[in-house]
Short mmCIF file of C-alpha atoms in Angstrom, two decimals:
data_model
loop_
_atom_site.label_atom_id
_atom_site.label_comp_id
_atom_site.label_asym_id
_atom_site.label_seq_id
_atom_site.Cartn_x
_atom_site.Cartn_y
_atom_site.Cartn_z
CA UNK J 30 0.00 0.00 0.00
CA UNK J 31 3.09 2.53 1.08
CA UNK J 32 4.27 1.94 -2.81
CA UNK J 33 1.11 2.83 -4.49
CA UNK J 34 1.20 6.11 -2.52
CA UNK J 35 4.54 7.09 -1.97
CA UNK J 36 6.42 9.23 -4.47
CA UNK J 37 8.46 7.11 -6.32
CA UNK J 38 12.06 8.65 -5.36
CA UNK J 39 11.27 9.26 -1.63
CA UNK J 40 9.88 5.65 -1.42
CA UNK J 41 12.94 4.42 -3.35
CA UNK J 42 15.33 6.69 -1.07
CA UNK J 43 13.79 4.58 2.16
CA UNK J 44 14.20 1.28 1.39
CA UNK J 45 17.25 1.32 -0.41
CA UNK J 46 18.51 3.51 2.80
CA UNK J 47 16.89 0.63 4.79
CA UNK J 48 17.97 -2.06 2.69
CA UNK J 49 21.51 -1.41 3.09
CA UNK J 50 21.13 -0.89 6.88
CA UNK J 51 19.62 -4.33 6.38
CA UNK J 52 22.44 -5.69 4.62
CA UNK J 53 25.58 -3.97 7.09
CA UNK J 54 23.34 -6.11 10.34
CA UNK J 55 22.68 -8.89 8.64
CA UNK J 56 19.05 -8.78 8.92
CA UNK J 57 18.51 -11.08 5.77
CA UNK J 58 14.73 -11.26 6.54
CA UNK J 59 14.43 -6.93 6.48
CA UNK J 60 16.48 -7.17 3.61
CA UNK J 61 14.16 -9.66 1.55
CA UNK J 62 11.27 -7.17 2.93
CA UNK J 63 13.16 -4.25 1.36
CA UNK J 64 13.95 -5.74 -1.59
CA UNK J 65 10.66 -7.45 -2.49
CA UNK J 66 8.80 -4.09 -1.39
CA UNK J 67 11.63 -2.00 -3.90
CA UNK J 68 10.42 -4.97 -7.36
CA UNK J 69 6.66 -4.47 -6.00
CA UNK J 70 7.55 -0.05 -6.21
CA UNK J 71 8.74 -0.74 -10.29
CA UNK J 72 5.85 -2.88 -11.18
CA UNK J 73 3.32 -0.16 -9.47
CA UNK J 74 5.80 2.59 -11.20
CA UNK J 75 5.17 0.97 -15.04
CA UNK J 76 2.22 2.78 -17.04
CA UNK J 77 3.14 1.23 -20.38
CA UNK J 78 0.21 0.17 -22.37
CA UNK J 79 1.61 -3.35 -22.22
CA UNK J 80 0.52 -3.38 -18.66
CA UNK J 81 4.27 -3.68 -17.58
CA UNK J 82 7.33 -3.53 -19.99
CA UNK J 83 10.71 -4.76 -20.36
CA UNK J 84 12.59 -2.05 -18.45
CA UNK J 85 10.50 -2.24 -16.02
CA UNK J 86 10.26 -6.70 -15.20
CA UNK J 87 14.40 -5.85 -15.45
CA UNK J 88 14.17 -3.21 -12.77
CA UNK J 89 11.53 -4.91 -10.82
CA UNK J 90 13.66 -8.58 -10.99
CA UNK J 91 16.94 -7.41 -9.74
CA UNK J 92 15.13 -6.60 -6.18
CA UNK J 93 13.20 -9.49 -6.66
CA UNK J 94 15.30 -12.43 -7.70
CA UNK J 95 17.28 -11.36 -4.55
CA UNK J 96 14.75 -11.53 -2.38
CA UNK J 97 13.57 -14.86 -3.76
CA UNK J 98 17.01 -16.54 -3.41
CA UNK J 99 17.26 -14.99 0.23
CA UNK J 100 13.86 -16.42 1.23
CA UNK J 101 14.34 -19.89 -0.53
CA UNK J 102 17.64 -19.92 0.95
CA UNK J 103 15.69 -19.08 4.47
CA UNK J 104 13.22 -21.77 3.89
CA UNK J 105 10.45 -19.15 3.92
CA UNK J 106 7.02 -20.63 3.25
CA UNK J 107 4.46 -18.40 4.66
CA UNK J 108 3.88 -14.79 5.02
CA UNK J 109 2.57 -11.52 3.02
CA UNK J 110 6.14 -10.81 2.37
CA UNK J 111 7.05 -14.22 0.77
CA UNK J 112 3.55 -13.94 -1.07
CA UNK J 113 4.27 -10.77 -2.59
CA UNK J 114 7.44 -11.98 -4.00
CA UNK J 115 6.35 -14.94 -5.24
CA UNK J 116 3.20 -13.38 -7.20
CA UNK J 117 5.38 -10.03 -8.61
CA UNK J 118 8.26 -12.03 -9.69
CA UNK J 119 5.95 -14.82 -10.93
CA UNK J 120 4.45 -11.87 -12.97
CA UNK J 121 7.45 -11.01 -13.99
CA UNK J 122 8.53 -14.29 -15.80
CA UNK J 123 5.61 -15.05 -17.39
CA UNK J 124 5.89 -11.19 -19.04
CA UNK J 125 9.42 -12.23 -19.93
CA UNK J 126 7.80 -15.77 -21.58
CA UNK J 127 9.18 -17.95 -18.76
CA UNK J 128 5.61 -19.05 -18.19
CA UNK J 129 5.65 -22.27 -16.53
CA UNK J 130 8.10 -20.73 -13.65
CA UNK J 131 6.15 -17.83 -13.60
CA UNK J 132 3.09 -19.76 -12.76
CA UNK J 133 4.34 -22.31 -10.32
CA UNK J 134 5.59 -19.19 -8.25
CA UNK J 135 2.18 -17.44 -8.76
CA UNK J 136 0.85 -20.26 -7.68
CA UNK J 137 3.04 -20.95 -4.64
CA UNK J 138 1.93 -17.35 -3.32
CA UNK J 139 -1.85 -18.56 -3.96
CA UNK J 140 -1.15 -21.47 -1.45
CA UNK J 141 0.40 -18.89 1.24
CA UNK J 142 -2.48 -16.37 0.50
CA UNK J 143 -5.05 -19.10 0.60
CA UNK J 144 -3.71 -20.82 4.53
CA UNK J 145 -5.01 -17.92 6.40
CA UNK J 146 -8.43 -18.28 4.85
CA UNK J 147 -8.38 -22.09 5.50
CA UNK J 148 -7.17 -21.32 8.94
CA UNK J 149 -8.79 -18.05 10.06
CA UNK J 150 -9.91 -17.10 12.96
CA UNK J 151 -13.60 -15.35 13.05
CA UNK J 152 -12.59 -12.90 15.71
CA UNK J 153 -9.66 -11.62 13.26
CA UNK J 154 -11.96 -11.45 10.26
CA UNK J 155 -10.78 -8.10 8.29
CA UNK J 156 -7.21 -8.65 9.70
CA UNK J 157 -7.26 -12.29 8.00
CA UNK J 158 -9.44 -13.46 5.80
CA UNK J 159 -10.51 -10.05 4.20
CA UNK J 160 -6.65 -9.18 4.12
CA UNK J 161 -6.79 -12.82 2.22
CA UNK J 162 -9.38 -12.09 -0.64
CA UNK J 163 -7.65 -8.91 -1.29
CA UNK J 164 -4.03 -10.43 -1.89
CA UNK J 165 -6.05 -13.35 -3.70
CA UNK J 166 -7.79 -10.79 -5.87
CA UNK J 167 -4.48 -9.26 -6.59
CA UNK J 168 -2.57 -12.18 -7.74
CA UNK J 169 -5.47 -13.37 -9.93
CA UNK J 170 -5.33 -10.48 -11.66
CA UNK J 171 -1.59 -10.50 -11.82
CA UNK J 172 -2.21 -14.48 -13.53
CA UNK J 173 -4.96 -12.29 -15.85
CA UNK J 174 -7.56 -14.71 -14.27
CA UNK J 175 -9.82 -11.84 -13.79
CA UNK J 176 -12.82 -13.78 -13.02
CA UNK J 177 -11.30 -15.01 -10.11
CA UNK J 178 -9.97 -11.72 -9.30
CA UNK J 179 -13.33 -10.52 -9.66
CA UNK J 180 -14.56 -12.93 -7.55
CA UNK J 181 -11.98 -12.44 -4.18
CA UNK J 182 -12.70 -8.61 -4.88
CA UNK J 183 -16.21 -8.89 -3.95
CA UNK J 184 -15.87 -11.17 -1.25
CA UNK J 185 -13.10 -8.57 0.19
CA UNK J 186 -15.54 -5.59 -0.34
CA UNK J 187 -18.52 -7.51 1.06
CA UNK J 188 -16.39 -8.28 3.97
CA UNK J 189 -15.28 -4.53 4.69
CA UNK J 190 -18.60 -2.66 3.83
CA UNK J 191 -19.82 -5.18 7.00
CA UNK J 192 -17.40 -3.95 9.43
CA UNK J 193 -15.84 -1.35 7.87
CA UNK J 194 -18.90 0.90 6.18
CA UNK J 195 -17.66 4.22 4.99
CA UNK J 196 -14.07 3.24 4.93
CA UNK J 197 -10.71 4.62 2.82
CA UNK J 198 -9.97 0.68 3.27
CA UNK J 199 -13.85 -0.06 1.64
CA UNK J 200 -13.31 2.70 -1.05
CA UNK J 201 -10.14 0.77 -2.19
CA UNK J 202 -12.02 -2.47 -2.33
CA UNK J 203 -14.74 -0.89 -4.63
CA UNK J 204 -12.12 0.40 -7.01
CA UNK J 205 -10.25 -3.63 -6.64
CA UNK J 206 -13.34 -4.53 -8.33
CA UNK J 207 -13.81 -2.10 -10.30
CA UNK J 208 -10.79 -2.94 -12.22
CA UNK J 209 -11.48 -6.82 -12.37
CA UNK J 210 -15.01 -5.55 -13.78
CA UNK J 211 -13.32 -3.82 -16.03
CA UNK J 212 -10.62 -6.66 -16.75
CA UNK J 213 -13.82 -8.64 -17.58
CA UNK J 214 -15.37 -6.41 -19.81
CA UNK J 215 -18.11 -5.81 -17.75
CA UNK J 216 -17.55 -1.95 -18.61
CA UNK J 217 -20.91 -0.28 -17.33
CA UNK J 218 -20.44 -1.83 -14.08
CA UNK J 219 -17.34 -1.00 -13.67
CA UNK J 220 -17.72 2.31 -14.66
CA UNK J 221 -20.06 2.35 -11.97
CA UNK J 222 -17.52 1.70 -9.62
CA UNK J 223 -14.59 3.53 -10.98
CA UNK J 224 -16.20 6.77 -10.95
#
């Protein structure tokens, strides 16, 4: 979320600041954070037509493929942070025609992002399983599976109009599906929504 409304340098300027504080203590787990948060910053930064170009996936990848190697070598398995890898640089590869990798890791962070749902706790509902549907949503759309997509991003805005009502966190759910509407051609619904 920081990424999407950060400006791009003074976002940049923190985490590679924190990243290399990361790297002088040995904090490999920060340092995976940083750089995985840094590959998420150029993917959100792209506004090619393409959706995400070339310059971009090679920006993006060099935090990424770090962080993946640091977190495989960690024997990560679970968390956001490993999630968020996973689906970006999965994203990545299939862009750059390495499909089959790109979808087994896209796929990986759908098994992380789908264990809290499995496993949730009711009393924890918008903290877990709505946090869930949203990351779900995401990496759907980042597979272009955009009826699924569709799908987690009304179950997520369901969830927070419930508890949530008039909500900054609500109005970012409507737009969620307003862009899987839209993904789905579904364009006076999701016009709808996006205005």
């Amino acid at each position: 979320m920081l990424a999407k409304m950060m400006a791009k340098f003074n976002y940049r300027a923190v985490y590679e600041s924190l990243a290399e504080k990361c790297r002088e203590m040995g904090d490999q787990q920060r340092l995976a954070e940083c750089l995985t948060s840094l590959g998420i910053k150029e993917i959100f930064n792209c506004t090619c037509t393409t959706g995400l170009c070339d310059k971009a996936i090679e920006r993006a990848r060099r935090c990424l493929d770090e962080a993946h190697d640091i977190q495989t070598d960690r024997q990560v398995n679970k968390g956001n942070s490993r999630a968020q890898c996973l689906a970006k640089l999965g994203r990545c590869l299939v862009r750059s025609r390495y499909t089959e990798r790109g979808k087994a890791m896209i796929e990986d962070a759908i098994r992380i992002r789908n264990a809290p749902i499995e496993t949730r706790d009711d009393h924890d509902k918008e903290g877990g399983e709505n946090v869930c549907h949203v990351m779900q949503g995401a990496t759907y759309n980042d597979m272009a599976e955009f009826e699924a997509a569709e799908e987690y991003a009304k179950q997520a805005l369901r969830i927070r109009r419930e508890l949530l009502a008039d909500h900054s966190d609500t109005t970012k759910s409507l737009f969620d599906l307003g862009v899987a509407l839209k993904a789905n051609k579904k364009f006076k619904e999701a016009k709808d929504l996006l205005e």
